[in-house]
mmCIF file of C-alpha atoms in Angstrom:
data_model
loop_
_atom_site.group_PDB
_atom_site.id
_atom_site.type_symbol
_atom_site.label_atom_id
_atom_site.label_comp_id
_atom_site.label_asym_id
_atom_site.label_seq_id
_atom_site.Cartn_x
_atom_site.Cartn_y
_atom_site.Cartn_z
ATOM 1 C CA MET A 23 168.394 305.665 214.988
ATOM 2 C CA GLU A 24 166.421 302.533 214.611
ATOM 3 C CA ASP A 25 167.008 299.562 216.952
ATOM 4 C CA GLY A 26 167.918 297.422 213.823
ATOM 5 C CA ALA A 27 170.691 299.759 212.757
ATOM 6 C CA VAL A 28 171.949 300.015 216.297
ATOM 7 C CA ASP A 29 172.336 296.239 216.574
ATOM 8 C CA GLU A 30 174.236 296.272 213.219
ATOM 9 C CA VAL A 31 176.708 298.834 214.686
ATOM 10 C CA PHE A 32 177.257 296.737 217.911
ATOM 11 C CA LYS A 33 177.641 293.680 216.019
ATOM 12 C CA ALA A 34 180.232 295.143 213.491
ATOM 13 C CA LEU A 35 182.141 296.489 216.574
ATOM 14 C CA ALA A 36 182.088 293.212 218.403
ATOM 15 C CA ASP A 37 184.722 291.516 216.172
ATOM 16 C CA PRO A 38 188.275 292.462 216.997
ATOM 17 C CA SER A 39 189.552 292.256 213.374
ATOM 18 C CA ARG A 40 186.918 294.898 212.434
ATOM 19 C CA ARG A 41 187.993 296.954 215.209
ATOM 20 C CA LEU A 42 191.448 296.848 213.956
ATOM 21 C CA LEU A 43 190.212 297.764 210.419
ATOM 22 C CA LEU A 44 188.683 300.889 212.193
ATOM 23 C CA ASP A 45 191.932 301.723 214.066
ATOM 24 C CA SER A 46 193.810 301.567 210.788
ATOM 25 C CA LEU A 47 191.428 304.187 209.219
ATOM 26 C CA ASN A 48 191.425 306.311 212.313
ATOM 27 C CA ALA A 49 195.283 306.409 211.815
ATOM 28 C CA HIS A 50 195.057 307.005 208.122
ATOM 29 C CA ASN A 51 191.637 307.475 206.667
ATOM 30 C CA GLY A 52 190.971 306.868 202.796
ATOM 31 C CA GLN A 53 192.958 303.626 202.286
ATOM 32 C CA THR A 54 192.523 301.079 199.417
ATOM 33 C CA LEU A 55 191.678 297.497 200.057
ATOM 34 C CA ALA A 56 195.420 296.661 199.396
ATOM 35 C CA GLN A 57 196.592 299.333 201.932
ATOM 36 C CA LEU A 58 194.218 297.859 204.632
ATOM 37 C CA CYS A 59 195.348 294.454 203.896
ATOM 38 C CA ALA A 60 199.143 295.359 204.231
ATOM 39 C CA GLY A 61 198.752 296.486 207.709
ATOM 40 C CA LEU A 62 196.784 293.465 208.925
ATOM 41 C CA ARG A 63 197.609 289.798 209.100
ATOM 42 C CA LEU A 64 194.395 288.935 207.306
ATOM 43 C CA THR A 65 193.709 287.816 203.719
ATOM 44 C CA ARG A 66 192.170 289.979 201.091
ATOM 45 C CA GLN A 67 189.105 287.993 201.114
ATOM 46 C CA ALA A 68 188.686 288.166 204.874
ATOM 47 C CA VAL A 69 189.387 292.006 204.903
ATOM 48 C CA SER A 70 186.703 292.419 201.991
ATOM 49 C CA LYS A 71 184.303 290.513 204.122
ATOM 50 C CA HIS A 72 184.807 292.647 207.201
ATOM 51 C CA LEU A 73 184.636 295.747 205.287
ATOM 52 C CA ALA A 74 181.204 294.635 203.990
ATOM 53 C CA VAL A 75 179.876 294.311 207.444
ATOM 54 C CA LEU A 76 181.271 297.601 208.596
ATOM 55 C CA ALA A 77 179.814 299.278 205.425
ATOM 56 C CA ALA A 78 176.451 297.568 206.216
ATOM 57 C CA ALA A 79 176.563 299.194 209.627
ATOM 58 C CA ASN A 80 177.602 302.725 207.907
ATOM 59 C CA LEU A 81 180.916 302.696 209.896
ATOM 60 C CA VAL A 82 182.799 302.654 206.679
ATOM 61 C CA THR A 83 181.870 304.564 203.408
ATOM 62 C CA THR A 84 183.652 304.371 200.059
ATOM 63 C CA ARG A 85 184.551 306.862 197.241
ATOM 64 C CA ARG A 86 186.072 306.231 193.913
ATOM 65 C CA ARG A 87 189.021 308.233 192.893
ATOM 66 C CA GLY A 88 190.150 307.181 189.266
ATOM 67 C CA ARG A 89 190.456 303.476 189.475
ATOM 68 C CA GLU A 90 190.964 303.493 193.168
ATOM 69 C CA LYS A 91 188.236 302.713 195.739
ATOM 70 C CA LEU A 92 188.999 304.550 199.054
ATOM 71 C CA HIS A 93 187.610 303.383 202.303
ATOM 72 C CA TYR A 94 186.750 306.214 204.954
ATOM 73 C CA LEU A 95 185.871 305.733 208.597
ATOM 74 C CA ASN A 96 182.464 307.031 209.205
ATOM 75 C CA ALA A 97 181.466 308.820 212.564
ATOM 76 C CA GLU A 98 177.649 309.007 211.971
ATOM 77 C CA PRO A 99 176.452 305.833 213.550
ATOM 78 C CA ILE A 100 178.450 306.483 216.698
ATOM 79 C CA ASN A 101 177.341 310.043 216.994
ATOM 80 C CA ALA A 102 173.608 308.511 216.639
ATOM 81 C CA ILE A 103 174.148 306.107 219.422
ATOM 82 C CA SER A 104 175.814 308.916 221.438
ATOM 83 C CA ASP A 105 172.844 311.086 221.275
ATOM 84 C CA ARG A 106 170.488 308.284 222.121
ATOM 85 C CA TRP A 107 172.401 306.689 225.105
ATOM 86 C CA ILE A 108 175.442 308.904 226.297
ATOM 87 C CA HIS A 109 173.275 311.851 226.950
ATOM 88 C CA HIS A 110 170.523 309.837 228.737
ATOM 89 C CA TYR A 111 172.358 307.307 230.909
ATOM 90 C CA ASP A 112 175.238 307.059 233.226
ATOM 91 C CA HIS A 113 178.094 308.381 231.566
ATOM 92 C CA ARG A 114 180.479 305.892 233.472
ATOM 93 C CA ARG A 115 178.832 303.031 231.910
ATOM 94 C CA VAL A 116 179.318 304.246 228.255
ATOM 95 C CA HIS A 117 182.696 305.698 228.648
ATOM 96 C CA ALA A 118 184.161 303.407 226.159
ATOM 97 C CA LEU A 119 181.560 304.536 223.662
ATOM 98 C CA ALA A 120 182.309 308.093 224.283
ATOM 99 C CA ASP A 121 185.847 307.438 223.680
ATOM 100 C CA LEU A 122 185.214 305.693 220.297
ATOM 101 C CA LYS A 123 182.897 308.486 219.325
ATOM 102 C CA THR A 124 185.905 311.047 219.785
ATOM 103 C CA ALA A 125 188.287 308.648 217.887
ATOM 104 C CA LEU A 126 185.924 308.433 214.994
ATOM 105 C CA GLU A 127 185.392 312.225 214.786
ATOM 106 C CA SER A 128 189.030 312.863 214.862
ATOM 107 C CA ALA A 129 189.949 310.578 211.912
ATOM 108 C CA THR A 130 191.231 312.617 208.876
ATOM 109 C CA VAL A 131 192.764 312.129 205.675
ATOM 110 C CA SER A 132 195.548 314.442 204.192
ATOM 111 C CA ASN A 133 193.243 316.615 202.312
ATOM 112 C CA GLU A 134 189.432 315.701 202.824
ATOM 113 C CA PHE A 135 186.749 314.891 205.342
ATOM 114 C CA VAL A 136 184.109 312.425 204.368
ATOM 115 C CA TYR A 137 180.841 311.668 206.097
ATOM 116 C CA THR A 138 177.758 309.727 205.277
ATOM 117 C CA THR A 139 174.385 309.734 206.878
ATOM 118 C CA TYR A 140 170.866 308.263 206.003
ATOM 119 C CA ILE A 141 167.885 310.685 206.343
ATOM 120 C CA ARG A 142 164.321 309.699 206.255
ATOM 121 C CA THR A 143 163.266 312.282 203.826
ATOM 122 C CA THR A 144 162.966 312.937 199.907
ATOM 123 C CA PRO A 145 165.745 314.399 197.813
ATOM 124 C CA GLU A 146 163.673 317.530 197.184
ATOM 125 C CA GLN A 147 163.147 318.078 200.684
ATOM 126 C CA LEU A 148 166.796 317.544 201.494
ATOM 127 C CA TRP A 149 167.610 319.873 198.822
ATOM 128 C CA ARG A 150 165.496 322.529 200.054
ATOM 129 C CA ALA A 151 167.223 321.923 203.515
ATOM 130 C CA LEU A 152 170.827 322.436 201.982
ATOM 131 C CA THR A 153 169.832 325.587 200.102
ATOM 132 C CA GLU A 154 166.904 327.513 201.721
ATOM 133 C CA PRO A 155 167.598 330.007 204.581
ATOM 134 C CA ALA A 156 164.440 328.886 206.517
ATOM 135 C CA PHE A 157 166.104 325.343 206.908
ATOM 136 C CA THR A 158 170.017 326.512 207.088
ATOM 137 C CA ARG A 159 169.433 328.844 209.709
ATOM 138 C CA ARG A 160 167.726 326.280 212.105
ATOM 139 C CA TYR A 161 170.090 323.384 212.018
ATOM 140 C CA TRP A 162 173.382 325.408 211.065
ATOM 141 C CA GLY A 163 172.751 328.892 212.059
ATOM 142 C CA VAL A 164 174.026 330.198 208.516
ATOM 143 C CA SER A 165 172.355 331.441 205.392
ATOM 144 C CA PHE A 166 173.400 332.085 201.749
ATOM 145 C CA ASP A 167 172.518 334.764 199.478
ATOM 146 C CA THR A 168 172.965 332.974 195.896
ATOM 147 C CA ASP A 169 170.830 331.798 193.086
ATOM 148 C CA TRP A 170 172.509 328.324 193.225
ATOM 149 C CA ARG A 171 173.801 328.336 189.719
ATOM 150 C CA PRO A 172 177.285 327.071 188.951
ATOM 151 C CA GLY A 173 179.636 330.207 188.879
ATOM 152 C CA SER A 174 177.387 332.317 190.952
ATOM 153 C CA GLU A 175 178.837 334.267 193.984
ATOM 154 C CA LEU A 176 177.805 332.795 197.462
ATOM 155 C CA VAL A 177 177.426 335.573 200.165
ATOM 156 C CA TRP A 178 177.670 333.897 203.730
ATOM 157 C CA HIS A 179 175.924 335.190 206.734
ATOM 158 C CA GLU A 180 176.439 333.755 210.147
ATOM 159 C CA LYS A 181 175.446 335.547 213.414
ATOM 160 C CA ASN A 182 176.453 339.092 212.790
ATOM 161 C CA TRP A 183 178.954 338.344 210.286
ATOM 162 C CA THR A 184 178.727 338.473 206.455
ATOM 163 C CA GLY A 185 181.349 337.016 204.250
ATOM 164 C CA LYS A 186 181.541 338.244 200.537
ATOM 165 C CA ASP A 187 184.286 337.320 198.262
ATOM 166 C CA PRO A 188 184.316 336.686 194.494
ATOM 167 C CA GLU A 189 186.043 333.330 195.121
ATOM 168 C CA GLN A 190 182.999 332.238 197.327
ATOM 169 C CA LYS A 191 180.981 330.563 194.716
ATOM 170 C CA VAL A 192 178.804 327.819 193.552
ATOM 171 C CA LEU A 193 180.748 325.190 191.865
ATOM 172 C CA GLU A 194 178.146 322.614 190.922
ATOM 173 C CA SER A 195 174.403 322.473 191.155
ATOM 174 C CA ASP A 196 172.417 319.450 189.952
ATOM 175 C CA PRO A 197 169.123 319.858 192.077
ATOM 176 C CA TYR A 198 168.270 316.793 194.027
ATOM 177 C CA ARG A 199 171.599 315.157 193.192
ATOM 178 C CA ARG A 200 174.660 317.025 193.778
ATOM 179 C CA LEU A 201 175.700 320.578 195.262
ATOM 180 C CA SER A 202 179.201 321.899 195.613
ATOM 181 C CA TYR A 203 180.698 325.391 196.665
ATOM 182 C CA THR A 204 183.720 326.797 197.842
ATOM 183 C CA TRP A 205 184.158 327.524 201.633
ATOM 184 C CA HIS A 206 184.136 331.142 202.933
ATOM 185 C CA THR A 207 186.987 333.594 203.502
ATOM 186 C CA PHE A 208 188.511 333.835 206.654
ATOM 187 C CA THR A 209 188.755 337.519 208.011
ATOM 188 C CA PRO A 210 189.435 339.309 211.407
ATOM 189 C CA GLU A 211 185.877 340.115 211.560
ATOM 190 C CA PHE A 212 184.780 336.347 211.292
ATOM 191 C CA ALA A 213 187.268 335.656 213.979
ATOM 192 C CA ALA A 214 185.629 338.267 216.379
ATOM 193 C CA ALA A 215 182.195 337.414 215.461
ATOM 194 C CA MET A 216 182.589 333.581 216.212
ATOM 195 C CA ASP A 217 184.825 334.403 219.325
ATOM 196 C CA LEU A 218 187.612 332.492 217.870
ATOM 197 C CA ASP A 219 191.415 332.688 218.512
ATOM 198 C CA PRO A 220 192.812 335.939 216.520
ATOM 199 C CA GLU A 221 196.111 334.117 215.801
ATOM 200 C CA GLN A 222 194.478 330.713 214.764
ATOM 201 C CA VAL A 223 192.115 332.292 211.965
ATOM 202 C CA PRO A 224 194.855 333.931 210.002
ATOM 203 C CA ALA A 225 196.444 330.734 209.682
ATOM 204 C CA TRP A 226 193.373 329.053 208.287
ATOM 205 C CA ALA A 227 193.218 332.020 205.797
ATOM 206 C CA ARG A 228 196.687 331.307 204.453
ATOM 207 C CA GLU A 229 195.551 327.777 203.438
ATOM 208 C CA PRO A 230 194.190 326.851 200.113
ATOM 209 C CA ARG A 231 190.554 327.448 199.722
ATOM 210 C CA SER A 232 188.529 324.479 200.478
ATOM 211 C CA ARG A 233 185.293 323.196 198.976
ATOM 212 C CA VAL A 234 182.359 321.295 200.207
ATOM 213 C CA THR A 235 180.259 318.740 198.064
ATOM 214 C CA PHE A 236 176.948 317.161 198.987
ATOM 215 C CA GLU A 237 175.884 314.037 197.132
ATOM 216 C CA LEU A 238 172.332 312.808 197.434
ATOM 217 C CA GLU A 239 171.301 309.185 196.590
ATOM 218 C CA PRO A 240 167.690 307.936 197.044
ATOM 219 C CA GLN A 241 167.669 304.786 199.362
ATOM 220 C CA GLY A 242 163.960 303.651 199.542
ATOM 221 C CA GLU A 243 162.290 305.805 202.006
ATOM 222 C CA SER A 244 165.492 307.542 202.997
ATOM 223 C CA VAL A 245 168.325 309.660 201.241
ATOM 224 C CA LYS A 246 171.973 308.737 201.600
ATOM 225 C CA LEU A 247 173.639 312.017 202.025
ATOM 226 C CA THR A 248 177.596 312.083 201.618
ATOM 227 C CA VAL A 249 179.386 315.063 202.569
ATOM 228 C CA VAL A 250 182.935 315.490 201.104
ATOM 229 C CA HIS A 251 184.999 318.658 202.432
ATOM 230 C CA GLY A 252 188.234 318.700 200.619
ATOM 231 C CA ASN A 253 190.983 320.542 199.005
ATOM 232 C CA PHE A 254 193.040 320.947 202.342
ATOM 233 C CA ALA A 255 196.730 320.940 202.469
ATOM 234 C CA PRO A 256 198.408 318.230 204.321
ATOM 235 C CA GLY A 257 198.357 318.815 207.968
ATOM 236 C CA SER A 258 195.719 321.522 207.746
ATOM 237 C CA GLY A 259 194.289 323.015 210.914
ATOM 238 C CA LEU A 260 191.156 323.981 209.232
ATOM 239 C CA LEU A 261 190.554 320.360 208.312
ATOM 240 C CA THR A 262 190.734 319.332 211.991
ATOM 241 C CA ALA A 263 188.434 322.174 212.962
ATOM 242 C CA ILE A 264 185.723 321.262 210.368
ATOM 243 C CA SER A 265 186.019 317.663 211.110
ATOM 244 C CA GLY A 266 184.795 318.316 214.612
ATOM 245 C CA GLY A 267 182.048 320.808 213.455
ATOM 246 C CA TRP A 268 180.445 318.757 210.630
ATOM 247 C CA PRO A 269 179.189 315.691 212.429
ATOM 248 C CA HIS A 270 176.988 318.050 214.675
ATOM 249 C CA ILE A 271 175.645 319.997 211.836
ATOM 250 C CA LEU A 272 174.617 316.875 209.914
ATOM 251 C CA ALA A 273 173.033 315.352 212.972
ATOM 252 C CA ASN A 274 171.135 318.662 213.467
ATOM 253 C CA LEU A 275 169.981 318.442 209.888
ATOM 254 C CA LYS A 276 168.842 314.801 210.070
ATOM 255 C CA THR A 277 166.967 315.398 213.296
ATOM 256 C CA LEU A 278 165.182 318.473 211.754
ATOM 257 C CA LEU A 279 164.010 316.627 208.790
ATOM 258 C CA GLU A 280 162.965 313.616 210.675
ATOM 259 C CA THR A 281 161.362 315.139 213.472
ATOM 260 C CA GLY A 282 160.698 318.835 212.733
ATOM 261 C CA ASP A 283 162.938 319.965 215.589
ATOM 262 C CA THR A 284 166.745 320.390 216.100
ATOM 263 C CA LEU A 285 169.044 318.900 218.730
ATOM 264 C CA PRO A 286 169.008 320.509 222.209
ATOM 265 C CA GLY A 287 171.590 323.530 222.582
ATOM 266 C CA GLY A 288 172.177 323.916 218.746
ATOM 267 C CA PRO A 289 170.773 326.413 216.215
ATOM 268 C CA GLY A 290 167.062 326.489 216.140
ATOM 269 C CA ALA A 291 166.724 324.436 219.516
ATOM 270 C CA LYS A 292 163.530 325.285 221.283
#
């Protein structure tokens, strides 16, 4: 994370009104401007200005749903600062930052997880990283058997487990711009291979099948990557689980593409 970007994050967090906006999104992610204004004693104009500062620091990201513009709390900048500072300096001195990181990662909306990061790469290289086993195994520890055509089956490989199901399929595939597919099926074999609670995984299996979408937008020498994992039922236990996993996967992806290596302790780490 560049020093200028770090400065933007700390500048954004310095204002108490902006921290209140983040608190509001942490309590209920995916709010409209009107909803955010209703919960704070601030004018619509003031809230809009504060949101612009938070968006510039990538602490808030937005998505359109019909005519509504929804605002989401984004954990990526705090994760980046955490990777740079928390793991290298006195933990007691950055305890508040660690708490904020945890709060940001725990923010969820009723049926989707949204996360935005900027990666110094090209759309073509990022697309390869999202689809080719040589990349996905390194930063994620998974690989996929598919031709990446809409409607094609997606066979999932992770550790010594293989997930194959006709409902695991590619939904959208627009090279270098947008990729979407359904999530894998949860089975007893998956629980055993991942050393997960055998009583928890069946509960995930009973939930509606979720789907993940990757949106790629060129931004100068970088690519803005927005990940939307949705179609969860309200109160989803799986949403809580994936919300904790995606930030590390995406930080690993960013690090791999920008440095040629992965984060310490993760898939592909040396």
